Amino acid sequence: MTVKTRILLGVTGGIAAYKSPDLVRRLMERGAEVQVVMTAAAQKFITPMSFQAVSGRPTRSDLWDSAAEAAMGHIELARWAQLVLIAPASADFIARLAGGRADDLLATLCIATEAPIVIAPAMNRVMWANKATQANVDTLMARGVRVLGPASGNQACGEIGAGRMWEPLQLAESVLEPPANAGLLTGLNVLITAGPTRERLDPVRYLTNRSSGKMGFAVAAAAREAGAHVTVVSGPVHLPTPTGVTRIDVESAREMYAAVHRHIGEADVFIAAAAVADFQPVTVAKQKIKKQGVSVKLELEPAPDIVKSVADMAKRPFVVGFAAETDNVEDNARSKLKRKKLDMIAANQVGDGIAFDCEDNALTVLWPGGKSEVTRGPKIDVARTLIGLIADRLPPPDGSPRRGTRKRRPPPPADSRARLRSRRVRR
Ligand code: PMT
C-alpha cells in the first residue's frame, strides 16, 4: 500500500475488546494509520493506555475533552477518518448507531463522518439473534454500513453459537480489501433456495440427494455482501446461516414451494440453487414399510417445479436457475433456460469431487443471447462472480443502460426499495 489509509477504530464494551490492540497492530502492519476511540463501557474491559502503546496516538474517548474540543476535535476526527471500523461492536452500540444517537464521542463521530462505516459485532449468541439487534443491523446495512461477522463458536459466556468477533487478521484483511461486489444489489430483495429436499416414504425413510447447501449459502452470503436483503429457503443442511441472511428451513419440495411463494411477492431476484426432488412419493406410508419379498415398488409423481412456477408468474422477479448436469452441460442447460423461461441459468457439471457436497465449483452461466464461464474456485468466489453477472443483467430501474454498459452506478435514493421494486419483470 503506498497511500496510508486513515482508520478510526471504535472500541465498544465487550470482552472481545481484548483482541482490539492486536487488530490495531494488524491494520498498521498493512500500512494503515489508526486512531482509537473508546466508549466508556470499553474502558471497563481494557485501558486506553494499551491502545496508545500500539497505535502511537493518544486514545480518545471524551466528547467533552476541552483541549481537543477547543479546535472542534470531534469534527476534525470525523473528517480525518477515511474509514470507521467499530470492533468489537456491542449490541448497545449497534442500537445507538441505528438510532442516530450522538451521546458519546464515538457515536457522534459516526454521524459526523462521511467515511464508510464497518462494524464487527461481538456479543452473546442470544443477544445477536434478538429481533431488535437484527432489525438494527438491517437498518445499518440498508444505509450502507458493512457488517463483518460475527463468527460462530465458543463464546466467553460459555455458550456456543454466532456472536464471536472475527479474528483481527481476518478483519484487517477484509477492511483494507473491500469486496468487489459491495453495493451492487443495495436495497434489492433476493430470495434463494438452497440444499436438498427430502421426500418421505414412511416415518423413517426418505428420498433425497447429495446437495450440502454450500453453493446456495455461498450465493446468499455474496448477495448479502452486495447489499441485498437476502432470504434463503433451505432444505435440511448442516450449515451456519450467513450473517445478515434470513433463513427459512423446510424439508420437502412441497414445503419449499410454499415457502418460496409466501415470499416471492417481495423478491426482486429469485435464485434457485436448491437440488429439489423431481419426483415425490404418491403416498407416505403411516407405518414403516415392511421388508417383504425381494423388491419393492414405489409410486412417484412429479414434485412441484418451483423455479418454473416463479418464472410463469405474470409479475415476476429476475429468475436465475441452476442446472446440475453430468454430460452435455451447455446444451442441456440452454434447453432448461428456454423450457423454464428463466432469465439466467448457472450450469455446473456434477460428479465426484465437484459441485455436490464439496468446497469448489465452476459454472457456465447462460442467458438469452449470452454466456460467461466462471472458472473453478471456492464456492464463495464463484458465487461472487455469479452475483456480479446477475447485477449486470438486471433490468435497470428507470430505462438507464445496464450496469455492464454504463460508466457509474448512481447511488440508490432513500426510497430505493420502492423504486428498485419496479425492476420486477412484467410479462
Ligand atoms: O448444495 P451443494 O452441495 O453446494 O451443491 C450445489 C448444487 C450442485 C446442488 C448446485 O450448484 C446446483 O446445481 N443446484 C441445482 C440442482 C438441480 O436440481 O438442478 P436441476 O438441473 O435438476 O434443476 C434445474 C433448476 O430447477 C434448478 O434451479 C432447481 O433448483 C430447479 N428445480 C428443480 C426441480 C424442482 N422440482 N423444482 C425446481 O425449482
CSV table of C-alpha atoms in Angstrom, one decimal, residues 88-299:
chain,number,residue,atom,x,y,z
A,88,PRO,CA,-16.0,-5.0,18.8
A,89,ALA,CA,-19.4,-3.5,18.1
A,90,SER,CA,-21.7,-4.3,21.1
A,91,ALA,CA,-25.4,-4.7,20.9
A,92,ASP,CA,-25.8,-1.4,22.7
A,93,PHE,CA,-23.6,0.5,20.3
A,94,ILE,CA,-25.3,-1.1,17.2
A,95,ALA,CA,-28.6,0.1,18.6
A,96,ARG,CA,-27.2,3.6,19.3
A,97,LEU,CA,-25.7,3.8,15.8
A,98,ALA,CA,-29.0,2.6,14.2
A,99,GLY,CA,-30.8,5.2,16.3
A,100,GLY,CA,-28.5,8.0,15.1
A,101,ARG,CA,-27.6,8.9,18.7
A,102,ALA,CA,-24.8,11.4,19.5
A,103,ASP,CA,-24.4,10.7,23.2
A,104,ASP,CA,-20.7,10.0,23.3
A,105,LEU,CA,-17.6,10.7,21.2
A,106,LEU,CA,-17.7,7.6,19.1
A,107,ALA,CA,-21.5,7.8,18.3
A,108,THR,CA,-21.1,11.5,17.5
A,109,LEU,CA,-18.1,10.7,15.1
A,110,CYS,CA,-20.2,8.1,13.4
A,111,ILE,CA,-22.9,10.5,12.4
A,112,ALA,CA,-20.4,13.4,11.7
A,113,THR,CA,-18.3,11.4,9.3
A,114,GLU,CA,-18.7,10.9,5.6
A,115,ALA,CA,-16.3,7.9,5.7
A,116,PRO,CA,-17.7,4.4,5.2
A,117,ILE,CA,-18.5,2.6,8.4
A,118,VAL,CA,-17.7,-1.1,9.0
A,119,ILE,CA,-18.9,-2.9,12.2
A,120,ALA,CA,-17.6,-6.2,13.6
A,121,PRO,CA,-20.4,-7.3,16.0
A,122,ALA,CA,-19.4,-9.3,19.1
A,123,MET,CA,-21.9,-10.4,21.8
A,124,ASN,CA,-23.7,-13.4,23.3
A,125,ARG,CA,-25.5,-15.5,20.7
A,126,VAL,CA,-29.0,-14.8,22.1
A,127,MET,CA,-28.3,-11.1,22.1
A,128,TRP,CA,-27.1,-11.4,18.4
A,129,ALA,CA,-30.2,-13.4,17.5
A,130,ASN,CA,-32.5,-10.9,19.3
A,131,LYS,CA,-35.0,-9.4,16.8
A,132,ALA,CA,-34.2,-5.8,17.9
A,133,THR,CA,-30.4,-6.4,17.3
A,134,GLN,CA,-31.2,-8.0,13.9
A,135,ALA,CA,-33.5,-5.1,12.9
A,136,ASN,CA,-30.8,-2.6,13.9
A,137,VAL,CA,-28.2,-4.5,11.8
A,138,ASP,CA,-30.7,-4.5,8.9
A,139,THR,CA,-31.2,-0.7,9.3
A,140,LEU,CA,-27.4,-0.2,9.3
A,141,MET,CA,-26.9,-2.4,6.2
A,142,ALA,CA,-29.7,-0.6,4.3
A,143,ARG,CA,-27.7,2.6,5.0
A,144,GLY,CA,-24.6,1.0,3.5
A,145,VAL,CA,-22.8,0.0,6.8
A,146,ARG,CA,-20.7,-3.1,6.1
A,147,VAL,CA,-21.1,-5.9,8.7
A,148,LEU,CA,-18.2,-8.3,9.1
A,149,GLY,CA,-19.2,-11.3,11.2
A,150,PRO,CA,-19.9,-12.4,13.8
A,151,ALA,CA,-18.4,-15.8,13.6
A,152,SER,CA,-19.8,-18.9,15.3
A,153,GLY,CA,-18.0,-20.9,18.0
A,154,ASN,CA,-17.3,-21.0,21.7
A,155,GLN,CA,-18.2,-17.8,23.5
A,156,ALA,CA,-16.7,-16.1,26.5
A,157,CYS,CA,-20.0,-16.7,28.4
A,158,GLY,CA,-19.6,-20.5,27.9
A,159,GLU,CA,-22.2,-20.8,25.2
A,160,ILE,CA,-21.7,-21.9,21.6
A,161,GLY,CA,-23.2,-20.0,18.7
A,162,ALA,CA,-23.0,-16.9,16.5
A,163,GLY,CA,-21.6,-13.9,18.2
A,164,ARG,CA,-17.8,-14.1,18.2
A,165,MET,CA,-15.9,-11.2,16.8
A,166,TRP,CA,-13.9,-12.0,13.7
A,167,GLU,CA,-10.2,-12.6,14.3
A,168,PRO,CA,-8.1,-9.4,14.0
A,169,LEU,CA,-6.2,-10.7,10.9
A,170,GLN,CA,-9.4,-11.5,9.0
A,171,LEU,CA,-10.8,-8.1,9.9
A,172,ALA,CA,-7.7,-6.2,8.9
A,173,GLU,CA,-7.6,-8.0,5.5
A,174,SER,CA,-11.3,-7.5,4.9
A,175,VAL,CA,-11.5,-3.8,5.7
A,176,LEU,CA,-8.4,-3.0,3.6
A,177,GLU,CA,-9.7,-5.0,0.7
A,178,PRO,CA,-13.5,-4.3,0.4
A,179,PRO,CA,-15.4,-6.9,-1.7
A,180,ALA,CA,-15.6,-6.0,-5.4
A,181,ASN,CA,-19.4,-6.6,-5.3
A,182,ALA,CA,-20.1,-4.1,-2.5
A,183,GLY,CA,-23.2,-2.1,-3.2
A,184,LEU,CA,-24.2,-3.9,-6.5
A,185,LEU,CA,-27.6,-5.1,-5.1
A,186,THR,CA,-28.2,-2.4,-2.4
A,187,GLY,CA,-31.8,-2.3,-1.5
A,188,LEU,CA,-32.9,-5.3,-3.5
A,189,ASN,CA,-34.7,-8.3,-2.0
A,190,VAL,CA,-33.1,-11.6,-3.1
A,191,LEU,CA,-34.8,-14.9,-2.4
A,192,ILE,CA,-32.7,-18.0,-2.7
A,193,THR,CA,-33.3,-21.8,-2.5
A,194,ALA,CA,-30.5,-24.0,-1.2
A,195,GLY,CA,-29.7,-27.5,-0.2
A,196,PRO,CA,-31.6,-30.8,-1.0
A,197,THR,CA,-35.2,-31.7,-0.3
A,198,ARG,CA,-36.3,-34.8,1.5
A,199,GLU,CA,-39.3,-36.7,0.2
A,200,ARG,CA,-40.7,-39.0,2.9
A,201,LEU,CA,-41.5,-42.6,2.1
A,202,ASP,CA,-42.5,-43.7,5.6
A,203,PRO,CA,-41.8,-42.5,9.1
A,204,VAL,CA,-38.1,-43.5,8.9
A,205,ARG,CA,-37.1,-43.3,5.2
A,206,TYR,CA,-36.9,-40.6,2.6
A,207,LEU,CA,-35.6,-39.9,-0.9
A,208,THR,CA,-33.0,-37.1,-1.1
A,209,ASN,CA,-29.8,-36.2,-3.0
A,210,ARG,CA,-26.2,-35.2,-2.2
A,211,SER,CA,-26.7,-31.4,-2.0
A,212,SER,CA,-25.0,-29.9,1.0
A,213,GLY,CA,-26.4,-26.4,0.6
A,214,LYS,CA,-22.9,-24.9,0.4
A,215,MET,CA,-23.4,-23.4,-3.1
A,216,GLY,CA,-26.8,-21.8,-2.2
A,217,PHE,CA,-25.5,-20.5,1.1
A,218,ALA,CA,-22.4,-19.0,-0.7
A,219,VAL,CA,-24.8,-17.2,-3.1
A,220,ALA,CA,-26.7,-15.9,-0.1
A,221,ALA,CA,-23.6,-14.6,1.5
A,222,ALA,CA,-22.4,-13.0,-1.7
A,223,ALA,CA,-25.8,-11.4,-2.3
A,224,ARG,CA,-25.8,-10.0,1.2
A,225,GLU,CA,-22.2,-8.7,0.7
A,226,ALA,CA,-23.5,-6.9,-2.4
A,227,GLY,CA,-26.0,-5.1,-0.2
A,228,ALA,CA,-29.2,-7.1,-0.8
A,229,HIS,CA,-31.8,-8.2,1.8
A,230,VAL,CA,-31.5,-11.9,1.5
A,231,THR,CA,-33.8,-14.7,2.4
A,232,VAL,CA,-32.7,-18.3,1.9
A,233,VAL,CA,-35.2,-21.1,1.9
A,234,SER,CA,-33.1,-24.2,2.8
A,235,GLY,CA,-33.6,-27.9,2.7
A,236,PRO,CA,-32.0,-29.9,5.5
A,237,VAL,CA,-28.4,-28.9,5.8
A,238,HIS,CA,-25.7,-28.6,8.5
A,239,LEU,CA,-24.5,-25.0,7.8
A,240,PRO,CA,-24.5,-21.8,9.8
A,241,THR,CA,-26.6,-19.0,8.4
A,242,PRO,CA,-24.6,-16.4,6.6
A,243,THR,CA,-24.5,-13.1,8.6
A,244,GLY,CA,-27.5,-10.9,7.9
A,245,VAL,CA,-29.4,-13.5,6.0
A,246,THR,CA,-32.9,-14.6,6.9
A,247,ARG,CA,-33.3,-18.4,6.9
A,248,ILE,CA,-36.4,-20.5,6.4
A,249,ASP,CA,-35.9,-24.2,7.0
A,250,VAL,CA,-38.1,-26.7,5.0
A,251,GLU,CA,-37.9,-30.4,4.3
A,252,SER,CA,-39.8,-31.4,1.1
A,253,ALA,CA,-40.3,-29.9,-2.3
A,254,ARG,CA,-43.9,-29.0,-1.4
A,255,GLU,CA,-42.7,-27.1,1.7
A,256,MET,CA,-40.0,-25.3,-0.3
A,257,TYR,CA,-42.6,-24.4,-2.9
A,258,ALA,CA,-45.0,-23.0,-0.3
A,259,ALA,CA,-42.2,-21.0,1.5
A,260,VAL,CA,-41.0,-19.5,-1.8
A,261,HIS,CA,-44.5,-18.5,-2.8
A,262,ARG,CA,-45.0,-16.9,0.6
A,263,HIS,CA,-42.1,-14.6,0.0
A,264,ILE,CA,-41.9,-14.2,-3.8
A,265,GLY,CA,-44.1,-11.1,-3.8
A,266,GLU,CA,-41.3,-9.2,-2.2
A,267,ALA,CA,-38.4,-10.5,-4.3
A,268,ASP,CA,-36.6,-8.6,-7.0
A,269,VAL,CA,-34.3,-11.5,-7.7
A,270,PHE,CA,-35.0,-15.3,-7.3
A,271,ILE,CA,-32.1,-17.7,-7.4
A,272,ALA,CA,-32.9,-21.4,-7.4
A,273,ALA,CA,-29.7,-23.2,-6.2
A,274,ALA,CA,-31.5,-26.0,-4.4
A,275,ALA,CA,-31.4,-29.5,-5.7
A,276,VAL,CA,-35.2,-30.1,-5.5
A,277,ALA,CA,-36.6,-33.5,-6.0
A,278,ASP,CA,-38.1,-34.0,-9.4
A,279,PHE,CA,-40.4,-36.8,-8.0
A,280,GLN,CA,-42.2,-37.4,-4.7
A,281,PRO,CA,-43.9,-40.5,-3.4
A,282,VAL,CA,-47.6,-40.5,-4.2
A,283,THR,CA,-48.4,-41.6,-0.7
A,284,VAL,CA,-46.4,-41.6,2.5
A,285,ALA,CA,-46.8,-44.8,4.5
A,286,LYS,CA,-48.0,-44.2,8.0
A,287,GLN,CA,-46.1,-47.2,9.3
A,288,LYS,CA,-42.5,-48.3,8.4
A,289,ILE,CA,-42.7,-50.2,5.1
A,290,LYS,CA,-42.0,-53.9,6.0
A,291,LYS,CA,-39.5,-55.9,4.2
A,292,GLN,CA,-41.5,-58.3,2.0
A,293,GLY,CA,-40.3,-60.3,-1.0
A,294,VAL,CA,-37.2,-59.3,-3.0
A,295,SER,CA,-38.3,-56.0,-4.5
A,296,VAL,CA,-40.5,-53.1,-3.6
A,297,LYS,CA,-42.4,-50.8,-6.0
A,298,LEU,CA,-42.5,-47.1,-5.2
A,299,GLU,CA,-45.1,-45.0,-7.0
